[in-house]
Steps between C-alpha positions, in 0.01 A plus 500: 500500500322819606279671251494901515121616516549725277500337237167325580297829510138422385493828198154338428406687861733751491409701155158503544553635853686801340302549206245584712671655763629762221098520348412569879732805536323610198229523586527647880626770276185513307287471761673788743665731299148677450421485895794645608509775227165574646678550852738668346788269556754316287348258274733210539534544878305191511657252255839621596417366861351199300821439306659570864358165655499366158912477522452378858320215397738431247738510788298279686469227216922495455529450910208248558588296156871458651425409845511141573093384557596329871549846607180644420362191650655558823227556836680757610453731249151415402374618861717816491314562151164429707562695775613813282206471337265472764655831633457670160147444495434611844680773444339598175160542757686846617503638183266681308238265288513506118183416332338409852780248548796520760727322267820753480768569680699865411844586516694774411380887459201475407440182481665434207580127561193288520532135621171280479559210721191288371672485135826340704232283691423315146819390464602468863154221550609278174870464647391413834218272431741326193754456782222373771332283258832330329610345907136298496473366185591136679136589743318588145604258333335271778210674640432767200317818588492369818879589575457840470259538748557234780592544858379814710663856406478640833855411686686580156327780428781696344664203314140351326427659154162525491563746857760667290267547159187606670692786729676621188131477289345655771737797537451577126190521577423675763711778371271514233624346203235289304698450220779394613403253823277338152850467337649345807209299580492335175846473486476314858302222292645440157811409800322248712357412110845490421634303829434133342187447634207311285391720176155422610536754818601781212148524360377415829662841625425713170126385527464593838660839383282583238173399662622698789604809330124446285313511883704795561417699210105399527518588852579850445317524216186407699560694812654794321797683456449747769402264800907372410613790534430573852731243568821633704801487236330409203335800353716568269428118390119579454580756231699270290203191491238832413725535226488178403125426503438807299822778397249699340251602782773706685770563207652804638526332867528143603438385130783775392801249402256202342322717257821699370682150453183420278565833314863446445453115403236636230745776390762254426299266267759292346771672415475757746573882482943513488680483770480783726157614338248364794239729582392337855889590680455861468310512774167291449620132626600523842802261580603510105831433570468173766189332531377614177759501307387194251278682404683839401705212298136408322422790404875603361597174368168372416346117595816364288737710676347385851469142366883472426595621781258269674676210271861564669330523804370091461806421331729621777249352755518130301873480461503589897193216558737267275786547747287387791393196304870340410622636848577183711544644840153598664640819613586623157157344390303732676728812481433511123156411531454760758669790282278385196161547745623779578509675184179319346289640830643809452427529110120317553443761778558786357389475149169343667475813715556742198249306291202452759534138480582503904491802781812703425777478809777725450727250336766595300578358122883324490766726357236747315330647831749800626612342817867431602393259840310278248807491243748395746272250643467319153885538441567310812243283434669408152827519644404207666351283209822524317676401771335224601499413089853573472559263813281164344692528226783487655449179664368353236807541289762411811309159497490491141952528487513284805295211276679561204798498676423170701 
Protein backbone atom coordinates (compact mmCIF):
# COMPACT_ATOMS: atom_id res chain seq x y z
CA UNK A 1 0.00 0.00 0.00
CA UNK A 2 1.66 3.28 -0.96
CA UNK A 3 1.06 6.27 1.21
CA UNK A 4 0.85 9.81 -0.68
CA UNK A 5 3.32 12.32 1.15
CA UNK A 6 1.11 14.64 1.17
CA UNK A 7 -0.72 13.83 3.52
CA UNK A 8 2.20 13.43 5.98
CA UNK A 9 3.29 17.12 5.73
CA UNK A 10 4.84 18.16 9.12
CA UNK A 11 2.32 21.80 9.52
CA UNK A 12 4.16 21.93 12.94
CA UNK A 13 7.32 23.11 10.48
CA UNK A 14 5.52 24.41 7.88
CA UNK A 15 3.32 27.38 9.66
CA UNK A 16 5.87 28.67 11.59
CA UNK A 17 8.07 28.82 8.47
CA UNK A 18 5.38 31.11 6.87
CA UNK A 19 4.40 33.03 9.72
CA UNK A 20 7.58 34.30 9.70
CA UNK A 21 8.31 34.36 6.28
CA UNK A 22 5.12 36.82 5.95
CA UNK A 23 6.58 38.97 9.38
CA UNK A 24 9.94 39.04 7.32
CA UNK A 25 8.43 40.71 4.21
CA UNK A 26 7.19 43.12 6.70
CA UNK A 27 9.58 44.21 7.82
CA UNK A 28 12.14 44.50 4.65
CA UNK A 29 9.39 46.91 3.97
CA UNK A 30 9.97 48.74 7.12
CA UNK A 31 13.34 48.72 7.04
CA UNK A 32 13.79 50.00 3.12
CA UNK A 33 10.99 51.86 2.23
CA UNK A 34 12.74 54.96 4.00
CA UNK A 35 16.25 54.20 2.16
CA UNK A 36 15.02 54.05 -1.06
CA UNK A 37 12.65 57.09 -0.71
CA UNK A 38 15.86 58.75 0.23
CA UNK A 39 17.32 57.64 -3.30
CA UNK A 40 14.45 58.54 -4.66
CA UNK A 41 13.22 55.21 -5.81
CA UNK A 42 10.13 53.07 -5.31
CA UNK A 43 9.63 52.06 -1.84
CA UNK A 44 8.68 48.48 -2.26
CA UNK A 45 11.27 47.83 -4.99
CA UNK A 46 12.90 45.85 -2.39
CA UNK A 47 10.26 43.62 -0.77
CA UNK A 48 8.68 43.09 -4.10
CA UNK A 49 12.06 41.39 -5.15
CA UNK A 50 11.80 39.79 -1.60
CA UNK A 51 8.30 38.43 -2.21
CA UNK A 52 9.95 37.55 -5.78
CA UNK A 53 12.35 34.78 -4.28
CA UNK A 54 9.90 34.42 -1.57
CA UNK A 55 7.41 32.50 -4.27
CA UNK A 56 10.54 30.77 -5.59
CA UNK A 57 11.19 29.22 -2.49
CA UNK A 58 7.80 28.25 -2.17
CA UNK A 59 8.42 26.70 -5.51
CA UNK A 60 11.33 25.12 -4.33
CA UNK A 61 9.64 23.50 -1.15
CA UNK A 62 6.56 21.87 -3.58
CA UNK A 63 9.52 20.34 -6.04
CA UNK A 64 12.08 19.14 -3.35
CA UNK A 65 9.10 17.80 -0.89
CA UNK A 66 7.87 15.57 -4.02
CA UNK A 67 11.04 14.26 -5.23
CA UNK A 68 11.86 10.86 -4.11
CA UNK A 69 15.03 11.33 -1.29
CA UNK A 70 17.36 8.55 -3.40
CA UNK A 71 17.55 11.17 -5.95
CA UNK A 72 18.88 13.91 -4.05
CA UNK A 73 21.20 11.37 -2.66
CA UNK A 74 22.57 10.50 -5.90
CA UNK A 75 26.83 11.29 -6.45
CA UNK A 76 26.26 12.58 -9.46
CA UNK A 77 24.46 15.41 -8.68
CA UNK A 78 26.07 16.29 -5.43
CA UNK A 79 29.50 16.98 -7.36
CA UNK A 80 27.73 18.93 -10.15
CA UNK A 81 26.25 21.05 -7.10
CA UNK A 82 30.06 21.28 -5.86
CA UNK A 83 31.55 22.10 -8.85
CA UNK A 84 28.89 24.93 -9.68
CA UNK A 85 29.60 26.24 -6.64
CA UNK A 86 33.14 26.31 -6.61
CA UNK A 87 32.83 28.30 -9.94
CA UNK A 88 30.39 30.78 -8.36
CA UNK A 89 32.70 31.72 -5.79
CA UNK A 90 35.62 32.15 -7.97
CA UNK A 91 33.78 33.98 -10.04
CA UNK A 92 32.28 36.26 -7.46
CA UNK A 93 36.39 37.38 -7.03
CA UNK A 94 35.75 39.42 -10.53
CA UNK A 95 33.21 41.38 -9.24
CA UNK A 96 33.12 44.38 -7.38
CA UNK A 97 33.43 43.85 -3.32
CA UNK A 98 30.45 44.76 -1.09
CA UNK A 99 31.32 45.69 2.37
CA UNK A 100 35.11 44.70 1.68
CA UNK A 101 33.89 41.23 0.73
CA UNK A 102 33.91 39.61 -2.87
CA UNK A 103 30.83 37.67 -2.10
CA UNK A 104 28.38 38.68 -5.20
CA UNK A 105 27.94 37.78 -8.35
CA UNK A 106 25.63 40.43 -10.76
CA UNK A 107 23.44 39.77 -13.47
CA UNK A 108 21.27 41.63 -15.44
CA UNK A 109 21.38 45.63 -16.18
CA UNK A 110 22.64 46.83 -13.56
CA UNK A 111 23.18 44.31 -11.61
CA UNK A 112 19.96 43.75 -10.58
CA UNK A 113 20.24 39.99 -9.77
CA UNK A 114 22.58 39.30 -6.93
CA UNK A 115 23.61 35.65 -6.21
CA UNK A 116 25.80 35.07 -2.95
CA UNK A 117 27.35 31.75 -3.36
CA UNK A 118 28.57 31.41 0.40
CA UNK A 119 24.71 31.46 1.59
CA UNK A 120 24.28 28.25 -1.04
CA UNK A 121 27.66 26.95 0.52
CA UNK A 122 25.66 26.46 4.02
CA UNK A 123 23.42 24.30 2.69
CA UNK A 124 25.52 22.74 -0.05
CA UNK A 125 28.40 21.54 3.16
CA UNK A 126 25.44 19.92 5.46
CA UNK A 127 24.18 17.77 2.34
CA UNK A 128 27.48 16.64 1.40
CA UNK A 129 29.01 15.92 4.69
CA UNK A 130 25.29 14.14 5.80
CA UNK A 131 25.80 12.06 2.64
CA UNK A 132 29.77 11.41 3.36
CA UNK A 133 29.23 10.74 6.91
CA UNK A 134 25.94 8.32 6.59
CA UNK A 135 28.44 5.53 4.10
CA UNK A 136 30.96 5.21 7.40
CA UNK A 137 28.88 4.89 10.11
CA UNK A 138 29.97 0.87 10.09
CA UNK A 139 34.09 2.54 10.55
CA UNK A 140 32.51 4.90 13.50
CA UNK A 141 30.79 2.73 14.95
CA UNK A 142 34.17 0.71 15.36
CA UNK A 143 36.96 3.08 15.59
CA UNK A 144 34.89 6.43 16.64
CA UNK A 145 36.45 9.76 15.83
CA UNK A 146 39.02 7.88 14.54
CA UNK A 147 37.05 6.97 11.23
CA UNK A 148 36.78 10.23 10.14
CA UNK A 149 40.19 10.94 10.00
CA UNK A 150 42.17 7.69 9.14
CA UNK A 151 44.24 6.86 6.15
CA UNK A 152 46.33 9.62 4.22
CA UNK A 153 44.23 12.34 2.11
CA UNK A 154 46.77 12.88 -0.42
CA UNK A 155 45.94 10.22 -3.44
CA UNK A 156 42.07 11.01 -2.91
CA UNK A 157 42.39 14.35 -2.64
CA UNK A 158 39.20 15.32 -4.39
CA UNK A 159 37.02 12.48 -2.96
CA UNK A 160 38.17 13.02 1.12
CA UNK A 161 35.88 15.54 2.97
CA UNK A 162 37.99 17.14 5.10
CA UNK A 163 40.05 18.22 1.39
CA UNK A 164 36.62 19.14 0.22
CA UNK A 165 35.51 21.31 3.60
CA UNK A 166 38.74 23.10 4.11
CA UNK A 167 38.96 24.31 0.15
CA UNK A 168 35.35 25.42 0.37
CA UNK A 169 36.17 27.19 4.15
CA UNK A 170 39.09 28.55 2.78
CA UNK A 171 37.55 30.13 -0.33
CA UNK A 172 34.97 31.91 1.92
CA UNK A 173 37.55 33.15 3.36
CA UNK A 174 39.88 34.38 1.45
CA UNK A 175 37.28 36.30 -0.40
CA UNK A 176 36.74 37.98 2.65
CA UNK A 177 33.83 36.83 4.37
CA UNK A 178 34.27 36.49 8.24
CA UNK A 179 30.90 35.91 8.90
CA UNK A 180 30.04 33.59 6.89
CA UNK A 181 33.35 31.03 6.67
CA UNK A 182 32.31 31.31 10.99
CA UNK A 183 28.84 30.00 9.87
CA UNK A 184 30.34 27.30 7.74
CA UNK A 185 33.01 26.51 10.05
CA UNK A 186 30.75 25.85 12.84
CA UNK A 187 28.43 24.26 10.81
CA UNK A 188 31.45 21.85 9.63
CA UNK A 189 31.42 20.69 13.46
CA UNK A 190 27.95 20.38 14.88
CA UNK A 191 28.27 17.63 11.46
CA UNK A 192 31.27 15.60 12.46
CA UNK A 193 29.33 16.33 16.17
CA UNK A 194 26.50 15.04 14.47
CA UNK A 195 28.30 11.97 12.49
CA UNK A 196 27.87 9.37 15.57
CA UNK A 197 30.96 9.84 17.01
CA UNK A 198 31.41 9.85 21.08
CA UNK A 199 29.47 13.00 22.75
CA UNK A 200 32.61 13.44 24.67
CA UNK A 201 34.55 14.79 21.34
CA UNK A 202 31.46 17.55 21.16
CA UNK A 203 32.66 19.50 24.18
CA UNK A 204 36.03 18.46 23.36
CA UNK A 205 35.61 20.54 19.98
CA UNK A 206 33.41 23.50 21.51
CA UNK A 207 36.14 23.92 24.29
CA UNK A 208 38.84 24.09 22.04
CA UNK A 209 36.61 26.72 20.16
CA UNK A 210 35.98 28.95 22.80
CA UNK A 211 39.41 28.99 24.39
CA UNK A 212 40.62 29.56 20.93
CA UNK A 213 38.38 32.28 19.88
CA UNK A 214 39.25 33.82 23.87
CA UNK A 215 43.34 33.76 22.69
CA UNK A 216 42.21 35.41 19.65
CA UNK A 217 40.38 38.20 21.05
CA UNK A 218 43.24 38.81 23.89
CA UNK A 219 45.70 38.69 21.22
CA UNK A 220 44.46 41.60 19.45
CA UNK A 221 43.48 43.22 22.26
CA UNK A 222 47.10 43.18 23.51
CA UNK A 223 48.89 43.91 20.32
CA UNK A 224 46.26 46.32 19.08
CA UNK A 225 43.84 46.86 16.58
CA UNK A 226 45.98 48.61 14.15
CA UNK A 227 49.09 46.20 14.03
CA UNK A 228 45.88 43.65 12.53
CA UNK A 229 45.14 45.68 10.26
CA UNK A 230 48.20 45.78 8.23
CA UNK A 231 47.44 42.41 7.50
CA UNK A 232 46.78 41.82 3.56
CA UNK A 233 42.84 41.12 3.30
CA UNK A 234 41.79 41.70 6.62
CA UNK A 235 41.47 45.37 7.22
CA UNK A 236 38.27 45.65 6.92
CA UNK A 237 38.25 42.82 9.81
CA UNK A 238 40.30 45.16 12.19
CA UNK A 239 37.51 47.75 12.14
CA UNK A 240 34.85 45.41 13.19
CA UNK A 241 36.99 43.89 16.58
CA UNK A 242 37.73 48.08 17.29
CA UNK A 243 34.17 48.14 17.35
CA UNK A 244 33.81 45.57 19.49
CA UNK A 245 36.33 46.41 22.23
CA UNK A 246 34.95 49.85 22.46
CA UNK A 247 31.82 51.27 19.74
CA UNK A 248 32.05 54.42 21.43
CA UNK A 249 35.71 55.64 20.85
CA UNK A 250 35.14 55.93 17.01
CA UNK A 251 31.12 56.10 16.77
CA UNK A 252 30.90 57.86 13.56
CA UNK A 253 33.66 55.39 11.92
CA UNK A 254 34.58 51.88 12.73
CA UNK A 255 32.30 51.99 15.92
CA UNK A 256 29.39 53.54 13.49
CA UNK A 257 26.92 50.34 13.29
CA UNK A 258 27.59 49.06 17.20
CA UNK A 259 26.71 52.28 18.84
CA UNK A 260 23.46 53.06 16.66
CA UNK A 261 22.24 49.35 17.36
CA UNK A 262 22.70 50.44 21.13
CA UNK A 263 20.57 53.57 20.32
CA UNK A 264 17.85 51.76 18.56
CA UNK A 265 17.77 48.77 21.22
CA UNK A 266 17.32 51.68 23.95
CA UNK A 267 14.64 53.40 21.78
CA UNK A 268 12.61 50.34 21.66
CA UNK A 269 12.37 49.63 25.46
CA UNK A 270 9.72 47.13 25.67
CA UNK A 271 7.16 47.76 23.66
CA UNK A 272 8.95 49.55 21.14
CA UNK A 273 7.99 52.68 19.03
CA UNK A 274 5.01 51.04 16.18
CA UNK A 275 5.89 49.54 13.44
CA UNK A 276 7.47 51.58 10.90
CA UNK A 277 8.37 54.34 13.59
CA UNK A 278 12.36 53.46 14.04
CA UNK A 279 14.46 56.34 14.18
CA UNK A 280 17.98 54.48 13.45
CA UNK A 281 16.74 53.29 9.42
CA UNK A 282 16.46 56.74 8.26
CA UNK A 283 19.75 56.96 7.77
CA UNK A 284 21.71 56.56 11.18
CA UNK A 285 22.23 52.53 11.32
CA UNK A 286 24.14 51.52 8.48
CA UNK A 287 23.00 48.01 7.13
CA UNK A 288 19.34 48.62 8.83
CA UNK A 289 17.79 46.53 6.57
CA UNK A 290 20.30 43.14 6.64
CA UNK A 291 22.71 42.82 9.23
CA UNK A 292 20.96 45.09 11.49
CA UNK A 293 17.82 44.52 10.98
CA UNK A 294 16.96 42.86 14.63
CA UNK A 295 17.50 45.58 15.83
CA UNK A 296 15.26 48.08 13.69
CA UNK A 297 12.66 45.20 14.92
CA UNK A 298 13.77 46.26 18.78
CA UNK A 299 13.28 49.37 18.55
CA UNK A 300 9.70 49.11 16.51
CA UNK A 301 8.38 46.15 18.17
CA UNK A 302 10.01 46.55 21.42
CA UNK A 303 12.08 43.56 23.58
CA UNK A 304 8.56 41.58 23.45
CA UNK A 305 8.15 42.08 19.88
CA UNK A 306 11.91 40.84 19.26
CA UNK A 307 11.42 38.11 21.91
CA UNK A 308 8.40 36.50 20.02
CA UNK A 309 9.79 36.52 17.14
CA UNK A 310 12.89 35.04 18.70
CA UNK A 311 10.28 32.31 20.28
CA UNK A 312 9.16 31.03 16.62
CA UNK A 313 12.54 31.19 15.76
CA UNK A 314 13.46 28.19 18.71
CA UNK A 315 10.26 26.66 18.12
CA UNK A 316 10.76 26.16 14.39
CA UNK A 317 14.45 25.25 15.13
CA UNK A 318 13.17 22.37 17.93
CA UNK A 319 10.47 20.79 15.84
CA UNK A 320 13.37 20.63 12.99
CA UNK A 321 16.06 19.21 15.92
CA UNK A 322 13.04 16.73 16.82
CA UNK A 323 13.00 15.42 13.25
CA UNK A 324 16.68 14.58 13.37
CA UNK A 325 16.17 12.78 16.65
CA UNK A 326 13.24 10.09 15.54
CA UNK A 327 14.95 9.98 12.00
CA UNK A 328 16.34 6.36 11.66
CA UNK A 329 18.49 6.66 8.65
CA UNK A 330 21.89 8.53 9.44
CA UNK A 331 21.54 10.52 6.38
CA UNK A 332 18.28 12.07 7.36
CA UNK A 333 19.82 12.34 10.96
CA UNK A 334 22.22 14.76 10.10
CA UNK A 335 20.30 16.65 7.32
CA UNK A 336 17.88 17.91 10.00
CA UNK A 337 20.44 18.43 12.44
CA UNK A 338 22.44 20.30 9.98
CA UNK A 339 19.43 22.71 8.89
CA UNK A 340 18.69 23.30 12.71
CA UNK A 341 22.70 24.49 13.19
CA UNK A 342 22.22 26.29 10.64
CA UNK A 343 19.62 28.54 11.71
CA UNK A 344 20.71 28.60 15.56
CA UNK A 345 24.45 29.90 14.27
CA UNK A 346 22.87 32.18 12.22
CA UNK A 347 20.37 33.65 14.94
CA UNK A 348 23.40 33.43 17.91
CA UNK A 349 25.63 35.31 15.39
CA UNK A 350 23.92 37.95 14.59
CA UNK A 351 22.01 39.00 17.56
CA UNK A 352 25.57 38.54 19.40
CA UNK A 353 27.07 40.90 16.81
CA UNK A 354 24.19 43.54 17.19
CA UNK A 355 24.43 43.32 20.97
CA UNK A 356 28.36 43.48 21.54
CA UNK A 357 28.32 40.19 23.09
CA UNK A 358 30.84 38.93 20.09
CA UNK A 359 32.74 40.96 17.05
CA UNK A 360 29.97 41.69 14.56
CA UNK A 361 30.52 39.65 10.98
CA UNK A 362 28.14 40.65 8.47
CA UNK A 363 25.65 37.92 9.15
CA UNK A 364 22.33 38.16 8.21
CA UNK A 365 19.10 37.49 10.67
CA UNK A 366 16.70 34.42 9.06
CA UNK A 367 13.69 35.69 7.18
CA UNK A 368 13.78 39.38 8.89
CA UNK A 369 17.24 40.57 7.29
CA UNK A 370 16.31 41.93 3.54
CA UNK A 371 18.12 39.34 1.61
CA UNK A 372 16.57 37.01 -1.08
CA UNK A 373 20.05 34.50 -1.36
CA UNK A 374 19.58 33.89 2.42
CA UNK A 375 15.66 33.19 2.05
CA UNK A 376 16.01 30.68 -0.58
CA UNK A 377 18.80 29.05 1.16
CA UNK A 378 16.55 28.40 4.32
CA UNK A 379 13.57 27.33 2.02
CA UNK A 380 15.66 24.64 0.55
CA UNK A 381 17.04 23.91 3.60
CA UNK A 382 13.39 23.25 5.06
CA UNK A 383 12.34 21.77 1.98
CA UNK A 384 14.48 19.16 2.93
CA UNK A 385 13.46 18.54 6.66
CA UNK A 386 9.96 17.89 5.59
CA UNK A 387 10.96 15.66 3.25
CA UNK A 388 13.04 13.64 4.95
CA UNK A 389 10.02 13.85 7.86
CA UNK A 390 7.46 13.14 5.43
CA UNK A 391 9.65 10.07 4.22
CA UNK A 392 10.20 8.34 8.12
CA UNK A 393 6.86 8.48 8.43
CA UNK A 394 6.21 6.86 5.71
CA UNK A 395 8.07 3.83 6.51
CA UNK A 396 7.07 3.69 9.64
CA UNK A 397 3.44 3.32 8.75
CA UNK A 398 4.17 0.75 5.57
CA UNK A 399 5.70 -1.50 8.38
CA UNK A 400 3.07 -0.68 10.68
CA UNK A 401 0.01 -2.22 7.71
CA UNK A 402 2.42 -4.91 6.75
CA UNK A 403 2.33 -6.11 10.77
CA UNK A 404 -1.13 -5.58 11.13
CA UNK A 405 -1.73 -7.21 8.14
CA UNK A 406 0.59 -10.31 8.92
Amino acid sequence: MKIDKKHLLNYSILIPYMILSIIGLVMVYSTTSALQIQKGGNPFSMVITQAAFWVLSLGFIYMIYRMKLSFLRQKKLIVVVLLAEVAMLVASRFFDPVNGAHGWIRLGPGGIIGLQPAEYLKLIIIWYLADKFSQMQDDIRVYDYQALIKGSWIPKAFNDWRVVSLAFLALVGSLPDLGNATIIGLIMVVMISASGIGYRWFSTIIAGIVLGAFVLLSTIRILGVELVAKIPVFGYIARRFAAYFNPFVDATESGLQLANSYYAMSNGGWFGLGLGNSIEKNGYLPEAHTDFAFSIVIEELGFLGGSLILGLLVFLILRIIVVGIRARNPFNSMMAFGVAAMLLIQIFINVGGISGVIPATGVTFPFISQGGNSLLTISIGIAFVLNIDANEKRVLLQEEIERTLA
